[in-house]
XYZ file of C-alpha atoms in Angstrom:
370
model
C -8.607 32.289 -27.192
C -8.005 29.081 -25.222
C -7.475 29.478 -21.493
C -3.893 29.234 -20.271
C -4.940 28.548 -16.668
C -3.862 25.223 -15.201
C -6.668 22.728 -14.540
C -7.698 22.842 -10.880
C -7.619 19.535 -9.005
C -8.978 18.837 -5.527
C -7.143 15.932 -3.882
C -8.799 14.364 -0.825
C -7.165 11.853 1.527
C -9.611 10.817 4.256
C -7.246 8.569 6.244
C -3.804 9.998 5.614
C -1.654 7.110 6.831
C 2.021 6.945 5.908
C 1.722 5.408 2.442
C -1.308 7.573 1.588
C 0.538 10.723 2.600
C 3.591 9.741 0.643
C 1.515 8.958 -2.466
C -0.370 12.270 -2.464
C 2.764 14.363 -1.837
C 4.571 12.496 -4.595
C 1.636 12.897 -6.984
C 1.402 16.656 -6.449
C 5.146 17.247 -6.742
C 5.446 15.096 -9.884
C 2.507 16.758 -11.700
C 3.320 20.514 -11.876
C 1.017 21.067 -14.883
C -1.998 21.115 -12.560
C -3.169 23.503 -9.855
C -3.619 21.428 -6.686
C -5.783 21.900 -3.604
C -5.223 19.197 -0.974
C -7.275 18.182 2.070
C -6.202 15.354 4.387
C -7.542 13.908 7.637
C -5.353 12.262 10.303
C -5.128 8.447 10.344
C -7.012 7.689 13.562
C -10.521 6.501 14.576
C -10.730 4.367 11.456
C -14.427 3.469 11.510
C -15.498 7.064 12.127
C -13.024 8.385 9.597
C -14.122 6.165 6.705
C -17.823 6.714 7.383
C -17.771 10.305 8.623
C -15.265 12.104 6.395
C -17.919 13.674 4.182
C -19.585 15.064 7.300
C -16.253 16.289 8.686
C -15.690 18.213 5.456
C -19.293 19.455 5.244
C -18.411 23.084 6.015
C -14.909 23.034 4.528
C -14.466 26.248 2.495
C -12.291 24.512 -0.120
C -15.235 22.292 -1.062
C -17.326 25.325 -2.010
C -14.983 26.164 -4.891
C -15.063 24.952 -8.502
C -12.637 22.287 -9.692
C -11.940 20.618 -13.000
C -11.157 17.249 -11.393
C -11.483 15.435 -8.073
C -8.964 12.794 -7.003
C -9.921 10.925 -3.827
C -8.467 7.995 -1.919
C -10.292 4.775 -1.136
C -11.239 5.971 2.362
C -13.237 8.940 0.999
C -17.042 8.592 1.037
C -17.339 9.958 -2.489
C -21.076 9.318 -2.901
C -21.933 11.321 0.212
C -19.421 14.005 -0.652
C -21.029 14.626 -4.037
C -24.476 14.553 -2.468
C -23.509 17.140 0.162
C -21.898 19.402 -2.474
C -24.154 19.279 -5.562
C -21.873 21.570 -7.593
C -19.243 18.772 -7.442
C -21.659 16.045 -8.544
C -20.711 16.313 -12.210
C -17.035 17.045 -11.637
C -14.907 14.253 -13.188
C -13.496 12.045 -10.447
C -10.649 9.573 -10.028
C -10.832 7.158 -7.099
C -7.420 5.826 -6.017
C -7.649 2.462 -4.271
C -4.656 1.994 -1.992
C -6.552 -0.935 -0.483
C -10.040 -2.367 -0.402
C -12.148 -3.340 2.571
C -13.299 -6.607 0.982
C -9.822 -8.143 1.214
C -8.701 -7.232 4.729
C -8.077 -10.254 6.962
C -10.131 -10.331 10.159
C -8.056 -9.619 13.259
C -10.767 -11.048 15.503
C -10.754 -7.837 17.563
C -12.855 -5.590 15.358
C -16.593 -5.038 15.531
C -18.084 -6.551 12.392
C -19.575 -3.932 10.096
C -20.407 -3.780 6.416
C -20.146 0.014 6.266
C -16.461 0.274 5.231
C -17.202 -2.089 2.343
C -20.259 -0.061 1.364
C -18.180 3.130 1.318
C -15.647 1.499 -1.023
C -18.384 0.161 -3.280
C -20.420 3.367 -3.468
C -17.282 5.411 -4.155
C -16.313 3.093 -7.008
C -19.800 3.498 -8.490
C -19.637 7.306 -8.140
C -16.164 7.691 -9.691
C -15.424 8.134 -13.403
C -12.120 6.260 -13.135
C -10.956 3.762 -10.507
C -7.213 3.244 -10.106
C -5.759 0.319 -8.175
C -2.156 -0.004 -7.010
C -2.000 -3.660 -8.093
C -3.939 -6.174 -10.134
C -4.448 -8.232 -6.978
C -6.082 -5.239 -5.283
C -8.422 -4.786 -8.257
C -9.300 -8.456 -8.553
C -9.833 -8.984 -4.822
C -12.078 -5.898 -4.726
C -14.254 -7.110 -7.594
C -14.370 -10.695 -6.287
C -15.112 -9.566 -2.728
C -17.793 -7.121 -3.858
C -19.419 -9.845 -5.951
C -19.586 -12.232 -2.990
C -20.915 -9.420 -0.797
C -23.658 -8.486 -3.225
C -24.671 -12.112 -3.699
C -25.788 -12.068 -0.063
C -28.211 -9.196 -0.684
C -31.875 -10.185 -1.049
C -32.886 -8.022 -4.032
C -32.716 -4.644 -5.743
C -29.293 -4.969 -7.378
C -28.736 -3.249 -10.740
C -27.525 -5.312 -13.688
C -23.869 -5.080 -14.674
C -22.799 -3.063 -11.622
C -19.408 -4.702 -11.087
C -18.761 -5.146 -14.803
C -19.144 -1.391 -15.121
C -16.629 -0.785 -12.329
C -14.242 -3.240 -13.965
C -14.403 -1.424 -17.304
C -13.418 1.900 -15.753
C -10.662 0.362 -13.612
C -6.932 0.535 -14.271
C -3.780 -0.535 -12.425
C -1.385 2.347 -11.668
C 0.967 1.512 -8.762
C 2.403 3.826 -6.142
C 5.785 4.796 -7.644
C 9.244 4.114 -6.242
C 11.533 7.147 -6.059
C 14.266 6.982 -8.685
C 16.961 7.763 -6.093
C 16.401 4.325 -4.525
C 17.581 2.513 -7.653
C 21.238 2.038 -6.769
C 23.824 -0.517 -7.841
C 25.173 -2.918 -5.229
C 28.923 -3.458 -5.113
C 29.128 -6.025 -2.326
C 27.763 -9.590 -2.378
C 25.397 -11.101 0.193
C 27.069 -11.999 3.463
C 26.340 -15.725 3.329
C 27.822 -16.416 6.755
C 25.838 -13.754 8.607
C 23.289 -12.075 6.311
C 21.563 -8.876 7.356
C 17.828 -9.652 7.331
C 15.354 -6.777 7.026
C 11.643 -6.843 7.942
C 10.250 -3.395 7.067
C 6.487 -3.308 7.536
C 3.751 -1.827 9.715
C 3.781 -3.398 13.167
C 0.293 -4.864 12.929
C -1.275 -8.301 12.863
C -1.924 -8.351 9.099
C 1.829 -8.187 8.426
C 2.104 -11.437 10.446
C 5.022 -10.807 12.821
C 4.170 -14.169 14.422
C 5.241 -15.791 11.145
C 8.436 -13.759 11.174
C 9.099 -15.082 14.676
C 8.703 -18.678 13.512
C 10.925 -18.022 10.492
C 13.742 -16.532 12.574
C 13.543 -19.373 15.097
C 13.703 -21.878 12.244
C 16.865 -20.224 10.897
C 18.471 -20.171 14.321
C 17.572 -23.832 14.957
C 19.194 -24.739 11.630
C 22.433 -23.055 12.716
C 22.159 -20.089 10.334
C 23.532 -16.954 11.967
C 22.171 -13.569 10.889
C 21.822 -9.920 11.785
C 18.345 -8.465 12.076
C 16.605 -5.149 11.451
C 12.897 -4.954 12.286
C 11.624 -1.506 11.357
C 8.339 0.112 10.362
C 5.453 2.241 11.557
C 4.481 1.423 15.152
C 1.220 1.920 17.008
C 0.012 2.135 20.602
C -0.852 -1.557 20.603
C 1.463 -3.997 18.902
C 1.318 -7.783 18.442
C 2.970 -9.821 21.190
C 5.251 -11.517 18.677
C 7.576 -8.511 18.623
C 8.443 -8.951 22.295
C 9.400 -12.570 21.711
C 11.544 -11.714 18.685
C 13.399 -9.026 20.588
C 14.005 -11.303 23.552
C 15.194 -14.369 21.641
C 17.293 -12.562 19.024
C 18.533 -9.610 21.051
C 22.196 -10.192 20.190
C 21.445 -10.178 16.463
C 19.463 -6.915 16.323
C 20.947 -4.018 14.339
C 17.865 -1.792 14.096
C 14.619 -2.020 16.058
C 11.532 0.165 15.693
C 10.568 3.113 13.546
C 13.368 5.069 11.877
C 12.495 8.757 12.127
C 14.979 9.772 9.443
C 14.181 8.884 5.843
C 17.901 9.082 5.101
C 18.588 6.448 7.780
C 15.902 4.210 6.293
C 17.287 4.595 2.778
C 20.748 3.764 4.108
C 19.368 0.608 5.736
C 17.786 -0.454 2.435
C 21.221 -0.193 0.859
C 22.937 -2.172 3.617
C 20.560 -5.097 4.207
C 21.098 -8.350 2.341
C 17.614 -9.868 2.343
C 14.229 -8.140 2.741
C 11.459 -10.426 3.991
C 7.681 -10.194 3.932
C 5.482 -12.514 5.958
C 2.286 -10.562 5.201
C -1.241 -11.904 5.194
C -2.303 -8.786 3.350
C -0.336 -6.415 1.169
C -2.149 -4.609 -1.616
C 1.050 -3.560 -3.388
C 4.067 -4.204 -1.186
C 5.801 -0.834 -1.299
C 8.390 -1.819 1.302
C 9.371 -4.908 -0.708
C 9.606 -2.894 -3.939
C 11.780 -0.266 -2.287
C 14.116 -2.933 -0.956
C 14.334 -4.544 -4.398
C 15.137 -1.179 -5.991
C 17.949 -0.752 -3.466
C 19.487 -4.094 -4.371
C 18.159 -6.344 -1.601
C 17.217 -9.903 -2.367
C 13.484 -9.976 -1.631
C 11.681 -12.953 -0.125
C 7.878 -13.112 0.157
C 5.042 -15.637 0.245
C 3.531 -16.789 -3.031
C 0.312 -14.774 -2.646
C -1.191 -11.277 -2.711
C 0.455 -8.782 -5.080
C 3.930 -10.337 -4.894
C 3.659 -12.549 -8.009
C 3.203 -9.357 -10.062
C 6.858 -8.375 -9.634
C 8.771 -10.914 -7.558
C 10.304 -13.891 -9.448
C 8.941 -17.315 -8.563
C 12.375 -18.346 -7.279
C 12.052 -15.711 -4.528
C 8.538 -16.643 -3.401
C 8.142 -19.318 -0.743
C 5.150 -21.664 -0.545
C 2.061 -20.033 0.928
C 0.440 -21.891 3.817
C -2.060 -19.396 5.203
C -3.561 -21.986 7.574
C -0.242 -23.516 8.665
C 2.241 -20.855 9.885
C 4.824 -23.441 10.955
C 4.923 -25.068 7.515
C 5.172 -21.667 5.890
C 8.038 -20.654 8.192
C 9.947 -23.814 7.296
C 9.387 -23.146 3.582
C 10.602 -19.571 3.967
C 13.665 -20.572 5.988
C 14.608 -23.232 3.440
C 14.290 -20.846 0.518
C 16.202 -18.128 2.360
C 19.092 -20.504 3.004
C 19.237 -21.409 -0.686
C 19.118 -17.765 -1.788
C 21.908 -16.803 0.594
C 24.286 -19.371 -0.850
C 23.074 -19.097 -4.445
C 21.988 -15.486 -4.892
C 19.546 -14.890 -7.769
C 20.135 -12.424 -10.550
C 19.380 -8.867 -9.586
C 15.727 -8.029 -10.133
C 14.883 -4.319 -10.169
C 11.256 -3.120 -10.475
C 12.019 -0.606 -13.215
C 8.391 -0.254 -14.311
C 7.591 1.087 -10.826
C 10.032 4.022 -11.114
C 8.530 7.441 -10.514
C 10.056 8.710 -13.760
C 8.048 6.045 -15.610
C 4.816 6.104 -13.650
C 4.489 9.886 -13.542
C 3.849 9.732 -17.287
C 1.072 7.213 -16.716
C -0.509 9.366 -14.011
C -0.390 12.362 -16.348
C -2.152 10.414 -19.081
C -4.894 9.209 -16.752
C -5.454 12.671 -15.294
C -5.469 14.300 -18.712
C -7.836 11.723 -20.172
C -10.245 12.101 -17.261
C -10.129 15.862 -17.691
C -10.917 15.353 -21.370
C -7.632 16.850 -22.453
C -5.251 15.580 -25.112
C -2.898 13.043 -23.578
C 0.857 12.933 -23.927
C 2.551 10.258 -25.993
């Protein structure tokens, strides 16, 4: 008789930052047909965490057990993990790439090291299926890995990256269905509520936000401002300048502890802005779009995959001032001539949970759902 036991899945998150935590909790709760075991490590000491996670988990009792499937995030050193636990070596594995180390912009403060890239590459080789949260993430990984390997002197196997490409698939982080709400009020063209909802780090380019806001103010456009997102011990100096110069316009400042308060803000803001130099999917922009905000982002990264061209301003990576002027000009036009509502329906959890089920089932070798 066939077994009625649920397939056992071990889910590993080696650097459980906010979006990683949210993704894994959402995945487990949306896939009740599987029996889940979850291990997660705190998001600190990045270089040790990405290189040392397999060693940290070396004596973990949960890794001694048998599983039908492994699902690991991009920070997990999958090659070492399978080497340290030989009984897991042949266990089917899905690698979920929230980001890739080949496409991170250099902050100028980090010690140069190839090891994070090597971990990503070796894990992709060791996995049976590689999932990316956007096509841009996939393409930048493959392009970056190709350039990296071209610098190596010898000993490279034929077709390595082509093989990774064939087993790769784009499956985004889903947006909760509850965020898809209908707006009943139009944009406040006289004093729009502008939202910037990103991590407070250099790669989200708060210096470009500062230039954009100054450009709006210089043009005589009044606005209200909410700058929210995950904060860290050290934050870019640009935030201090924004707070000082636009103090009277600020509605919300800093991290919102309550998810309900954040969801309410998404429903109240008029325009959600990204100034990012790196965004592998753009979850904050997608959430704002689902909630009815007009989204505005540079014409780069993953944004062209879901944001209409009319809502993407010209990208000038090497000229922040020119980019700020382009963004301010487009924002002014969108305020007075709002675009048609654009909702990212394909990113709904109710849609994507079916896709995740199919991928998991196929990797397990089970019959997939229709």
